[in-house]
Short mmCIF file of C-alpha atoms and ligand atoms in Angstrom, two decimals:
data_model
loop_
_atom_site.label_atom_id
_atom_site.label_comp_id
_atom_site.label_asym_id
_atom_site.label_seq_id
_atom_site.Cartn_x
_atom_site.Cartn_y
_atom_site.Cartn_z
CA MET A 1 -12.76 7.12 27.35
CA LYS A 2 -14.84 4.42 28.98
CA THR A 3 -18.13 5.46 27.40
CA VAL A 4 -16.54 5.60 23.96
CA ILE A 5 -14.88 2.20 24.35
CA ASP A 6 -18.12 0.72 25.73
CA TYR A 7 -20.02 2.15 22.80
CA ILE A 8 -17.59 0.47 20.41
CA GLU A 9 -17.91 -2.81 22.31
CA ASN A 10 -21.71 -2.65 22.08
CA ASN A 11 -21.73 -1.97 18.36
CA HIS A 12 -19.46 -4.73 17.06
CA ASN A 13 -22.25 -6.50 15.23
CA ARG A 14 -23.53 -3.42 13.47
CA TYR A 15 -19.97 -2.47 12.43
CA LEU A 16 -19.54 -5.88 10.93
CA GLU A 17 -22.84 -5.75 9.04
CA GLU A 18 -22.03 -2.32 7.62
CA LEU A 19 -18.53 -3.37 6.62
CA LYS A 20 -19.99 -6.40 4.84
CA GLU A 21 -22.30 -4.11 2.91
CA PHE A 22 -19.27 -2.05 1.83
CA LEU A 23 -17.41 -5.23 0.83
CA ARG A 24 -20.31 -6.37 -1.36
CA ILE A 25 -19.63 -3.48 -3.75
CA PRO A 26 -17.14 -4.77 -6.37
CA SER A 27 -15.20 -1.51 -6.65
CA VAL A 28 -12.37 -2.81 -8.84
CA SER A 29 -10.71 0.33 -10.18
CA THR A 30 -8.69 -1.50 -12.86
CA ASP A 31 -11.82 -2.99 -14.44
CA PRO A 32 -13.73 -0.56 -16.72
CA THR A 33 -16.89 -2.73 -16.51
CA LYS A 34 -17.01 -1.98 -12.75
CA ASP A 35 -17.19 1.79 -13.26
CA GLN A 36 -20.64 2.12 -11.66
CA ASP A 37 -19.63 -0.02 -8.69
CA VAL A 38 -16.54 2.06 -7.98
CA ARG A 39 -18.74 5.16 -7.97
CA LYS A 40 -21.25 3.40 -5.75
CA ALA A 41 -18.46 2.72 -3.24
CA ALA A 42 -17.72 6.46 -3.15
CA GLU A 43 -21.39 7.12 -2.32
CA PHE A 44 -21.24 4.47 0.36
CA VAL A 45 -18.22 6.18 1.94
CA LYS A 46 -20.11 9.47 1.83
CA GLY A 47 -22.97 7.83 3.72
CA GLN A 48 -20.60 6.44 6.34
CA LEU A 49 -18.89 9.77 6.90
CA THR A 50 -22.23 11.52 7.19
CA ALA A 51 -23.36 8.94 9.74
CA ALA A 52 -20.08 9.47 11.59
CA GLY A 53 -21.15 13.06 12.19
CA MET A 54 -18.84 14.87 9.81
CA ALA A 55 -20.07 18.44 9.36
CA LYS A 56 -19.13 18.67 5.72
CA VAL A 57 -19.06 15.71 3.35
CA GLU A 58 -18.32 16.25 -0.30
CA ILE A 59 -17.62 14.13 -3.33
CA PHE A 60 -15.08 15.77 -5.62
CA SER A 61 -15.07 14.46 -9.14
CA THR A 62 -11.76 14.01 -10.93
CA GLU A 63 -10.98 12.86 -14.45
CA GLY A 64 -10.98 9.41 -12.92
CA TYR A 65 -12.82 8.17 -9.87
CA PRO A 66 -14.12 10.63 -7.27
CA ILE A 67 -12.37 11.68 -4.09
CA VAL A 68 -14.53 11.72 -0.97
CA TYR A 69 -13.66 14.52 1.41
CA ALA A 70 -15.18 15.09 4.83
CA GLU A 71 -14.33 17.16 7.84
CA ARG A 72 -15.41 18.14 11.28
CA VAL A 73 -13.45 21.04 12.67
CA MET A 74 -14.22 21.45 16.36
CA GLU A 75 -11.88 24.29 17.23
CA GLU A 76 -9.11 25.81 15.16
CA ALA A 77 -6.73 25.49 18.13
CA LYS A 78 -7.08 21.72 18.32
CA PRO A 79 -4.78 19.41 16.39
CA THR A 80 -6.09 18.36 12.99
CA VAL A 81 -5.62 14.86 11.65
CA LEU A 82 -5.96 14.02 7.96
CA ILE A 83 -7.09 10.43 7.53
CA TYR A 84 -6.37 8.90 4.12
CA GLY A 85 -7.58 5.62 2.68
CA HIS A 86 -8.94 4.07 -0.50
CA TYR A 87 -12.30 2.56 -1.40
CA ASP A 88 -11.15 0.83 -4.58
CA VAL A 89 -9.93 -2.77 -4.56
CA GLN A 90 -7.72 -5.06 -6.63
CA PRO A 91 -9.13 -7.47 -9.25
CA VAL A 92 -10.17 -10.90 -8.00
CA ASP A 93 -8.56 -13.26 -10.47
CA PRO A 94 -7.64 -16.06 -10.27
CA ILE A 95 -11.27 -16.35 -9.13
CA GLU A 96 -11.19 -20.18 -9.00
CA LEU A 97 -8.82 -20.05 -6.04
CA TRP A 98 -11.29 -18.25 -3.78
CA GLU A 99 -12.95 -20.50 -1.22
CA THR A 100 -16.01 -18.24 -1.14
CA ALA A 101 -17.04 -15.55 -3.60
CA PRO A 102 -14.87 -12.41 -3.25
CA PHE A 103 -17.81 -10.02 -3.02
CA GLU A 104 -19.92 -12.17 -0.70
CA PRO A 105 -18.22 -11.58 2.65
CA ALA A 106 -17.90 -14.76 4.73
CA ILE A 107 -16.59 -15.40 8.22
CA ARG A 108 -14.38 -18.39 8.98
CA LYS A 109 -12.48 -18.85 12.25
CA GLY A 110 -12.81 -15.24 13.33
CA GLU A 111 -11.69 -13.85 9.98
CA LEU A 112 -13.75 -11.93 7.47
CA TYR A 113 -13.04 -13.03 3.90
CA ALA A 114 -13.69 -10.68 0.97
CA ARG A 115 -11.78 -8.65 -1.59
CA GLY A 116 -10.90 -5.37 0.14
CA ALA A 117 -11.39 -6.73 3.67
CA ALA A 118 -7.86 -5.65 4.60
CA ASP A 119 -6.82 -3.49 1.63
CA ASP A 120 -8.32 -1.10 2.40
CA LYS A 121 -12.06 -1.09 3.15
CA GLY A 122 -11.81 -2.81 6.53
CA GLN A 123 -8.95 -0.58 7.57
CA ILE A 124 -10.58 2.74 6.67
CA PHE A 125 -13.70 1.57 8.47
CA ILE A 126 -11.90 1.64 11.85
CA HIS A 127 -11.62 5.42 11.55
CA PHE A 128 -15.20 5.91 10.33
CA LYS A 129 -16.38 4.02 13.38
CA SER A 130 -14.17 5.69 15.98
CA ALA A 131 -15.35 9.12 14.82
CA GLU A 132 -18.93 7.88 14.99
CA ALA A 133 -18.34 6.53 18.51
CA PHE A 134 -17.18 9.94 19.77
CA MET A 135 -20.01 11.80 18.07
CA ASN A 136 -22.69 9.43 19.35
CA THR A 137 -21.43 9.47 22.94
CA ARG A 138 -19.86 12.91 23.50
CA GLN A 139 -21.39 14.81 20.56
CA GLU A 140 -17.89 16.05 19.79
CA LEU A 141 -14.46 14.91 18.65
CA PRO A 142 -11.28 15.25 20.70
CA VAL A 143 -9.44 16.69 17.64
CA ASN A 144 -10.36 18.08 14.24
CA ILE A 145 -10.71 15.41 11.61
CA LYS A 146 -10.42 15.55 7.84
CA PHE A 147 -11.01 12.49 5.68
CA LEU A 148 -9.50 12.03 2.22
CA ILE A 149 -10.71 8.77 0.69
CA GLU A 150 -9.80 8.05 -2.92
CA GLY A 151 -10.86 5.45 -5.47
CA GLU A 152 -7.73 5.05 -7.58
CA GLU A 153 -5.05 3.84 -5.19
CA GLU A 154 -4.75 0.44 -6.82
CA ILE A 155 -4.03 2.04 -10.20
CA GLY A 156 -1.33 4.34 -8.86
CA SER A 157 -3.45 7.34 -7.71
CA PRO A 158 -3.19 9.21 -11.04
CA HIS A 159 -5.32 12.17 -9.92
CA LEU A 160 -4.53 12.41 -6.22
CA ASP A 161 -1.38 14.55 -6.26
CA GLN A 162 -3.06 17.20 -8.36
CA PHE A 163 -6.06 17.24 -6.03
CA ILE A 164 -3.80 17.70 -3.01
CA GLU A 165 -1.85 20.38 -4.83
CA GLU A 166 -5.04 22.29 -5.65
CA HIS A 167 -6.64 21.90 -2.21
CA GLN A 168 -3.76 22.60 0.14
CA ASP A 169 -5.85 24.97 2.24
CA LEU A 170 -8.75 22.62 2.56
CA LEU A 171 -6.43 19.78 3.56
CA ARG A 172 -4.30 21.79 5.97
CA SER A 173 -3.62 19.64 9.03
CA ASP A 174 -0.99 18.68 11.58
CA VAL A 175 -0.60 15.00 10.92
CA GLY A 176 -1.63 12.32 8.45
CA MET A 177 -3.07 8.97 9.52
CA ILE A 178 -3.21 5.93 7.26
CA SER A 179 -4.25 2.38 8.02
CA ASP A 180 -3.17 0.46 4.92
CA THR A 181 -0.23 -1.61 6.19
CA THR A 182 0.13 -4.79 8.22
CA MET A 183 1.20 -5.63 11.73
CA PHE A 184 4.57 -7.34 12.06
CA ALA A 185 2.82 -10.55 13.14
CA ARG A 186 -0.41 -11.70 14.76
CA GLY A 187 -0.60 -10.22 18.26
CA VAL A 188 2.19 -7.73 17.56
CA PRO A 189 0.71 -4.24 17.12
CA SER A 190 2.98 -2.20 14.88
CA LEU A 191 3.68 1.28 13.67
CA CYS A 192 5.29 1.66 10.29
CA TYR A 193 7.77 4.51 9.91
CA GLY A 194 9.21 3.80 6.46
CA LEU A 195 8.02 2.76 3.01
CA ARG A 196 9.85 1.90 -0.16
CA GLY A 197 9.27 3.89 -3.32
CA LEU A 198 8.60 2.48 -6.75
CA VAL A 199 9.33 2.90 -10.45
CA PHE A 200 7.54 0.64 -12.89
CA PHE A 201 8.37 -0.01 -16.55
CA GLN A 202 7.21 -2.04 -19.49
CA LEU A 203 9.83 -3.15 -21.99
CA ASP A 204 8.82 -4.21 -25.51
CA VAL A 205 11.42 -5.79 -27.72
CA GLN A 206 10.65 -6.40 -31.38
CA GLY A 207 12.72 -8.42 -33.81
CA ALA A 208 11.21 -9.48 -37.15
CA ASN A 209 7.79 -8.13 -38.12
CA THR A 210 6.23 -11.60 -37.75
CA ASP A 211 6.75 -14.88 -35.90
CA LEU A 212 8.97 -17.18 -37.99
CA HIS A 213 9.89 -20.86 -38.30
CA SER A 214 12.80 -21.31 -35.90
CA GLY A 215 14.46 -23.85 -38.20
CA SER A 216 14.27 -21.79 -41.37
CA PHE A 217 15.25 -18.54 -39.69
CA GLY A 218 16.86 -19.27 -36.32
CA GLY A 219 20.53 -18.35 -36.30
CA THR A 220 20.28 -15.42 -38.65
CA VAL A 221 17.20 -13.60 -37.38
CA VAL A 222 17.37 -12.02 -33.92
CA ASN A 223 15.40 -13.68 -31.10
CA PRO A 224 13.73 -10.95 -29.00
CA GLY A 225 13.01 -13.40 -26.17
CA PHE A 226 16.69 -14.12 -25.87
CA GLU A 227 17.77 -10.49 -26.18
CA LEU A 228 15.25 -9.38 -23.55
CA SER A 229 16.48 -12.16 -21.26
CA LYS A 230 20.03 -10.90 -21.59
CA ILE A 231 18.93 -7.36 -20.77
CA LEU A 232 17.07 -8.59 -17.69
CA ALA A 233 19.93 -10.84 -16.62
CA ALA A 234 22.24 -7.82 -16.65
CA MET A 235 20.11 -6.08 -14.00
CA LYS A 236 21.47 -8.00 -11.02
CA ASP A 237 24.77 -9.67 -10.25
CA GLY A 238 25.25 -12.98 -8.48
CA ASN A 239 25.30 -11.29 -5.07
CA GLY A 240 21.85 -9.76 -5.51
CA ARG A 241 23.15 -6.29 -6.27
CA VAL A 242 21.41 -4.17 -8.89
CA MET A 243 23.84 -3.44 -11.72
CA ILE A 244 22.29 -0.23 -13.09
CA PRO A 245 25.17 2.28 -12.99
CA HIS A 246 24.80 4.81 -10.13
CA PHE A 247 21.73 2.97 -8.78
CA TYR A 248 23.04 3.03 -5.21
CA ASP A 249 24.46 6.56 -5.27
CA ASN A 250 21.80 8.05 -2.99
CA VAL A 251 20.91 5.04 -0.88
CA ARG A 252 20.98 5.93 2.79
CA GLU A 253 22.77 3.22 4.73
CA VAL A 254 20.85 1.52 7.50
CA THR A 255 21.90 2.87 10.88
CA GLU A 256 23.41 0.67 13.56
CA ARG A 257 20.44 1.49 15.80
CA GLU A 258 17.98 0.27 13.19
CA ARG A 259 19.98 -2.90 12.60
CA GLN A 260 19.82 -3.67 16.28
CA GLU A 261 16.09 -2.93 16.46
CA TYR A 262 15.32 -5.17 13.49
CA ALA A 263 17.43 -7.96 14.91
CA ARG A 264 15.18 -7.90 17.98
CA LEU A 265 11.96 -8.35 16.00
CA PRO A 266 10.50 -11.86 16.10
CA PHE A 267 11.29 -12.75 12.46
CA ASP A 268 11.21 -16.51 12.05
CA GLU A 269 13.13 -17.44 8.92
CA ALA A 270 12.21 -21.13 9.00
CA ASN A 271 8.53 -20.27 9.28
CA PHE A 272 8.75 -17.72 6.51
CA LYS A 273 10.37 -20.23 4.16
CA GLN A 274 7.85 -22.87 5.03
CA ALA A 275 4.86 -20.56 4.55
CA PHE A 276 5.85 -19.88 0.94
CA GLY A 277 7.41 -23.23 0.05
CA LEU A 278 10.87 -21.73 -0.38
CA LYS A 279 14.07 -23.76 -0.41
CA GLN A 280 16.04 -20.77 0.77
CA LEU A 281 15.83 -17.00 0.93
CA SER A 282 17.61 -14.92 -1.66
CA GLY A 283 18.77 -11.34 -1.90
CA GLU A 284 21.63 -8.97 -1.44
CA ASP A 285 24.69 -10.27 0.37
CA GLY A 286 25.50 -8.67 3.70
CA TYR A 287 21.94 -7.86 4.74
CA THR A 288 19.35 -9.73 6.80
CA PRO A 289 15.96 -10.58 5.26
CA LEU A 290 14.22 -7.68 7.03
CA GLU A 291 16.94 -5.25 5.94
CA ARG A 292 16.59 -6.46 2.36
CA LEU A 293 12.85 -5.83 2.53
CA TRP A 294 12.84 -2.49 4.26
CA VAL A 295 16.05 -0.56 3.80
CA ARG A 296 17.54 -1.94 0.58
CA PRO A 297 16.31 -1.22 -2.94
CA THR A 298 15.63 -4.02 -5.36
CA PHE A 299 14.81 -4.85 -8.96
CA GLU A 300 12.01 -7.28 -9.82
CA ILE A 301 10.51 -8.81 -12.94
CA ASN A 302 6.74 -8.58 -12.53
CA GLY A 303 5.77 -10.16 -15.85
CA LEU A 304 7.47 -11.79 -18.80
CA GLU A 305 6.09 -12.91 -22.15
CA SER A 306 7.50 -14.17 -25.43
CA GLY A 307 6.79 -16.80 -28.03
CA PHE A 308 4.84 -19.99 -27.53
CA THR A 309 3.76 -20.71 -23.95
CA GLY A 310 0.90 -23.16 -24.61
CA GLU A 311 0.95 -26.88 -24.04
CA GLY A 312 3.38 -28.96 -26.09
CA ALA A 313 6.17 -27.69 -28.30
CA LYS A 314 6.18 -25.23 -31.15
CA THR A 315 9.38 -24.42 -33.01
CA VAL A 316 8.78 -20.74 -33.41
CA LEU A 317 11.07 -17.74 -33.51
CA PRO A 318 9.01 -15.06 -31.78
CA ALA A 319 8.70 -11.58 -33.23
CA LYS A 320 8.25 -9.95 -29.84
CA ALA A 321 9.10 -10.14 -26.19
CA MET A 322 7.67 -8.11 -23.35
CA ALA A 323 8.58 -7.63 -19.71
CA LYS A 324 7.05 -5.65 -16.87
CA VAL A 325 9.67 -4.69 -14.34
CA SER A 326 9.88 -2.51 -11.27
CA MET A 327 12.34 -1.23 -8.77
CA ARG A 328 11.54 -0.67 -5.09
CA LEU A 329 13.45 2.34 -3.84
CA VAL A 330 14.66 3.53 -0.47
CA PRO A 331 15.54 6.97 0.87
CA ASP A 332 17.10 9.04 -0.73
CA GLN A 333 16.65 7.48 -4.17
CA ASP A 334 14.57 9.67 -6.46
CA PRO A 335 12.15 7.83 -8.78
CA ASP A 336 12.76 10.19 -11.72
CA THR A 337 16.53 9.90 -11.45
CA ILE A 338 16.38 6.12 -11.12
CA ALA A 339 13.99 5.93 -14.06
CA ASP A 340 16.49 7.82 -16.23
CA LEU A 341 19.40 5.64 -15.08
CA PHE A 342 17.39 2.52 -15.85
CA GLU A 343 16.33 3.70 -19.28
CA ASN A 344 19.88 4.67 -20.25
CA TYR A 345 21.20 1.31 -19.11
CA VAL A 346 18.51 -0.62 -21.02
CA ARG A 347 19.21 1.33 -24.20
CA LEU A 348 22.91 0.64 -23.77
CA LEU A 349 22.28 -3.09 -23.38
CA ALA A 350 19.82 -3.53 -26.25
CA PRO A 351 21.56 -4.75 -29.42
CA PRO A 352 21.09 -2.78 -32.65
CA SER A 353 19.25 -5.76 -34.16
CA VAL A 354 16.04 -5.10 -32.15
CA HIS A 355 13.51 -2.33 -31.75
CA LEU A 356 13.15 -1.39 -28.11
CA LYS A 357 10.23 0.45 -26.58
CA VAL A 358 10.57 1.63 -22.99
CA THR A 359 7.37 2.75 -21.29
CA ARG A 360 7.43 4.24 -17.82
CA MET A 361 4.36 3.57 -15.70
CA HIS A 362 3.35 4.64 -12.19
CA GLY A 363 5.61 5.06 -9.22
CA GLY A 364 6.20 6.87 -5.99
CA LYS A 365 8.83 8.18 -3.66
CA PRO A 366 10.33 6.31 -0.72
CA TRP A 367 9.73 7.71 2.74
CA VAL A 368 11.05 7.43 6.25
CA ALA A 369 9.85 9.25 9.37
CA SER A 370 11.50 10.32 12.56
CA LEU A 371 10.62 8.00 15.43
CA ASP A 372 10.15 10.69 18.02
CA HIS A 373 7.36 12.71 16.46
CA PRO A 374 4.65 13.33 19.11
CA ALA A 375 1.93 11.93 16.81
CA LEU A 376 3.83 8.66 16.54
CA VAL A 377 4.22 8.57 20.31
CA ALA A 378 0.45 9.16 20.62
CA ALA A 379 -0.21 6.29 18.21
CA ALA A 380 2.10 3.99 20.17
CA GLU A 381 0.22 4.79 23.37
CA ALA A 382 -3.10 4.20 21.58
CA LEU A 383 -2.04 0.76 20.30
CA LYS A 384 -0.83 -0.18 23.75
CA LYS A 385 -4.20 0.70 25.26
CA ALA A 386 -6.21 -0.97 22.49
CA PHE A 387 -4.21 -4.20 22.19
CA GLY A 388 -2.69 -4.39 25.66
CA LYS A 389 0.82 -4.62 24.22
CA GLU A 390 3.67 -2.28 23.35
CA PRO A 391 3.82 -1.84 19.58
CA VAL A 392 6.96 -2.48 17.55
CA PHE A 393 8.35 0.01 15.05
CA GLN A 394 8.92 -1.33 11.59
CA ARG A 395 9.25 -0.33 7.98
CA GLU A 396 7.44 -1.89 5.01
CA GLY A 397 8.71 -3.01 1.65
CA GLY A 398 5.55 -1.80 -0.12
CA SER A 399 4.68 1.70 -1.29
CA ILE A 400 2.06 4.30 -0.43
CA PRO A 401 3.09 7.25 -2.60
CA VAL A 402 0.70 9.74 -0.97
CA VAL A 403 2.79 9.71 2.21
CA ALA A 404 5.61 11.53 0.43
CA THR A 405 3.06 13.94 -1.10
CA PHE A 406 1.72 14.74 2.38
CA ALA A 407 5.25 15.49 3.54
CA GLU A 408 6.10 17.65 0.53
CA ARG A 409 2.84 19.45 -0.25
CA LEU A 410 1.17 19.65 3.16
CA ASN A 411 4.33 19.57 5.20
CA ILE A 412 2.97 17.00 7.64
CA PRO A 413 4.29 13.74 9.05
CA THR A 414 2.14 10.64 8.65
CA VAL A 415 1.40 7.86 11.10
CA LEU A 416 0.94 4.43 9.51
CA MET A 417 -1.16 2.40 11.91
CA GLY A 418 -2.09 -0.75 10.02
CA ILE A 419 -4.12 -3.56 11.51
CA GLY A 420 -3.75 -6.06 8.67
CA LEU A 421 -1.70 -9.24 9.06
CA PRO A 422 1.16 -10.55 6.91
CA ASP A 423 -1.06 -13.47 5.80
CA GLU A 424 -4.05 -11.25 4.93
CA ASN A 425 -3.75 -12.14 1.21
CA ALA A 426 -3.95 -8.57 -0.04
CA HIS A 427 -3.98 -8.51 -3.88
CA ALA A 428 -4.39 -12.33 -3.79
CA PRO A 429 -7.23 -14.88 -3.52
CA ASN A 430 -8.97 -15.25 -0.13
CA GLU A 431 -8.17 -11.78 1.19
CA LYS A 432 -9.21 -11.55 4.83
CA LEU A 433 -9.31 -9.39 7.92
CA ASP A 434 -8.99 -10.70 11.45
CA LEU A 435 -12.10 -9.54 13.33
CA ASP A 436 -10.28 -9.08 16.65
CA ASN A 437 -7.85 -6.80 14.85
CA PHE A 438 -10.77 -4.96 13.28
CA TYR A 439 -12.40 -4.20 16.63
CA GLY A 440 -8.98 -3.54 18.18
CA GLY A 441 -8.40 -1.17 15.26
CA VAL A 442 -11.56 0.81 16.04
CA ARG A 443 -10.39 1.11 19.66
CA SER A 444 -6.86 2.11 18.51
CA SER A 445 -8.28 4.82 16.31
CA ALA A 446 -10.41 6.15 19.18
CA TYR A 447 -7.49 6.12 21.63
CA PHE A 448 -5.30 7.78 19.01
CA LEU A 449 -7.71 10.70 18.58
CA ASP A 450 -7.84 11.05 22.36
CA GLU A 451 -4.04 10.87 22.78
CA LEU A 452 -3.53 13.29 19.91
CA SER A 453 -5.71 15.88 21.62
CA ARG A 454 -3.07 16.11 24.35
CA ALA A 455 0.00 15.80 22.10
CA ASP A 456 2.37 18.71 21.79
CA LEU A 457 2.46 19.03 18.01
N1 BES B 1 -1.60 -1.36 1.01
C1 BES B 1 -0.64 -1.34 -0.05
C2 BES B 1 0.71 -0.80 0.39
C3 BES B 1 1.49 -1.76 1.20
C4 BES B 1 1.94 -2.94 0.63
C5 BES B 1 1.81 -1.48 2.49
C6 BES B 1 2.68 -3.82 1.38
C7 BES B 1 2.55 -2.37 3.23
C8 BES B 1 2.98 -3.55 2.67
C9 BES B 1 -1.12 -0.51 -1.20
O1 BES B 1 -2.48 -0.68 -1.44
C10 BES B 1 -0.38 -0.96 -2.46
O2 BES B 1 -0.57 -2.05 -2.91
N2 BES B 1 0.49 -0.10 -3.00
C11 BES B 1 1.19 -0.33 -4.23
C12 BES B 1 1.62 1.02 -4.72
C13 BES B 1 1.69 1.17 -6.22
C14 BES B 1 0.41 0.84 -6.94
C15 BES B 1 2.14 2.59 -6.55
C16 BES B 1 2.41 -1.21 -4.07
O3 BES B 1 3.10 -1.17 -3.03
O4 BES B 1 2.70 -1.98 -4.99
ZN1 ZN B 2 -3.20 -2.45 -2.38
#
């Protein structure tokens, strides 16, 4: 491996310049005015994968943004890894909070700042570059590689499942690899073996057909802001438990072994509170903060709107109220079942005096992997070699729905080897990627491919 690792070492600057070029493309998938840029990012990925020596590189169009597929199959008998990532990024607002422009990559104190630096352009780059390092030194790869890079992850991957469904043969592999998560902490390489699932809803409550004077009408005309608040308040009790009937029916209890493992992780509650200006942590009674994040489901209000929210006072009785809410799910909760339970409960709670519209949006299934899969063992060994430290095993509170699709449609386990950091500011202003982690990530990816070639899959 020395020549490959040396090659990586000698190419740090070029990697950085190429990643910057990628980051300059404002591929915001939620913004229709960025359509051409999102497509440009797909072309850029194609160029990278071609330069990495992939034998076949193809852009598949979908009804949305294209999927870039590439492969290099060395020998049928070798293990095949399917590397997934996304080239689209989140919107940049509030733009005024960025210290430097989001699409003009800048380096400060060893960190590269730009939208997409961590989520996910910088992280997919580590795999582009490790493949390239093998091809440019050995003219071959230790395993077969397939790349599946999409452009709609940040809008809930509306066309990905169908693509996977229709291309099961093309995508056939032994293991999935995704770098789109964070390390437990700086200097603590991590492998993630569990993700929460998600169901997302918008609730629209309508009272009168127009806003009204709250003096002339308040008291006899329903207030949708108040009614929606009551509905939302009924979602959780005072002990942080979700009150939707049967919500917990299929929740798998955390095992004693996991509890012990989590208790050993260096979670610093005081630091955590201080970082976010919190007076105290909140959540479900009887569980530690990490358990609440990783193995317990939750209900959140993501957005709330009603009436007058401008400066000063306005005595108005609003006609409408709107909330965006979501539930993070854990194994074995099923998003469709939970969605039905939620909708029934909301309809039960809504008084007959209002019109209620319930709209279900995107979502995904929760997932948890077995810790002794040989590919995970290979990844642990790779991280140890690349970062000089044993990795920790953790779950994440976030969601990557494709992982469950890989398990169900392609019948493969997935390794989540993220090199982001908890303070990377993904989805927020001043997103960044630690450059040492980036180069360590390229090494990890290279060691992983090497370890995988000897794994007994
Ligand atoms: N990279 C994240 C997933 C993630 C978040 C992993 C936090 C680990 C910790 C991904 O890009 C993302 O934001 N996913 C969405 C999924 C949704 C749009 C279906 C999420 O978790 O909200
Ligand atoms: Zn994201």
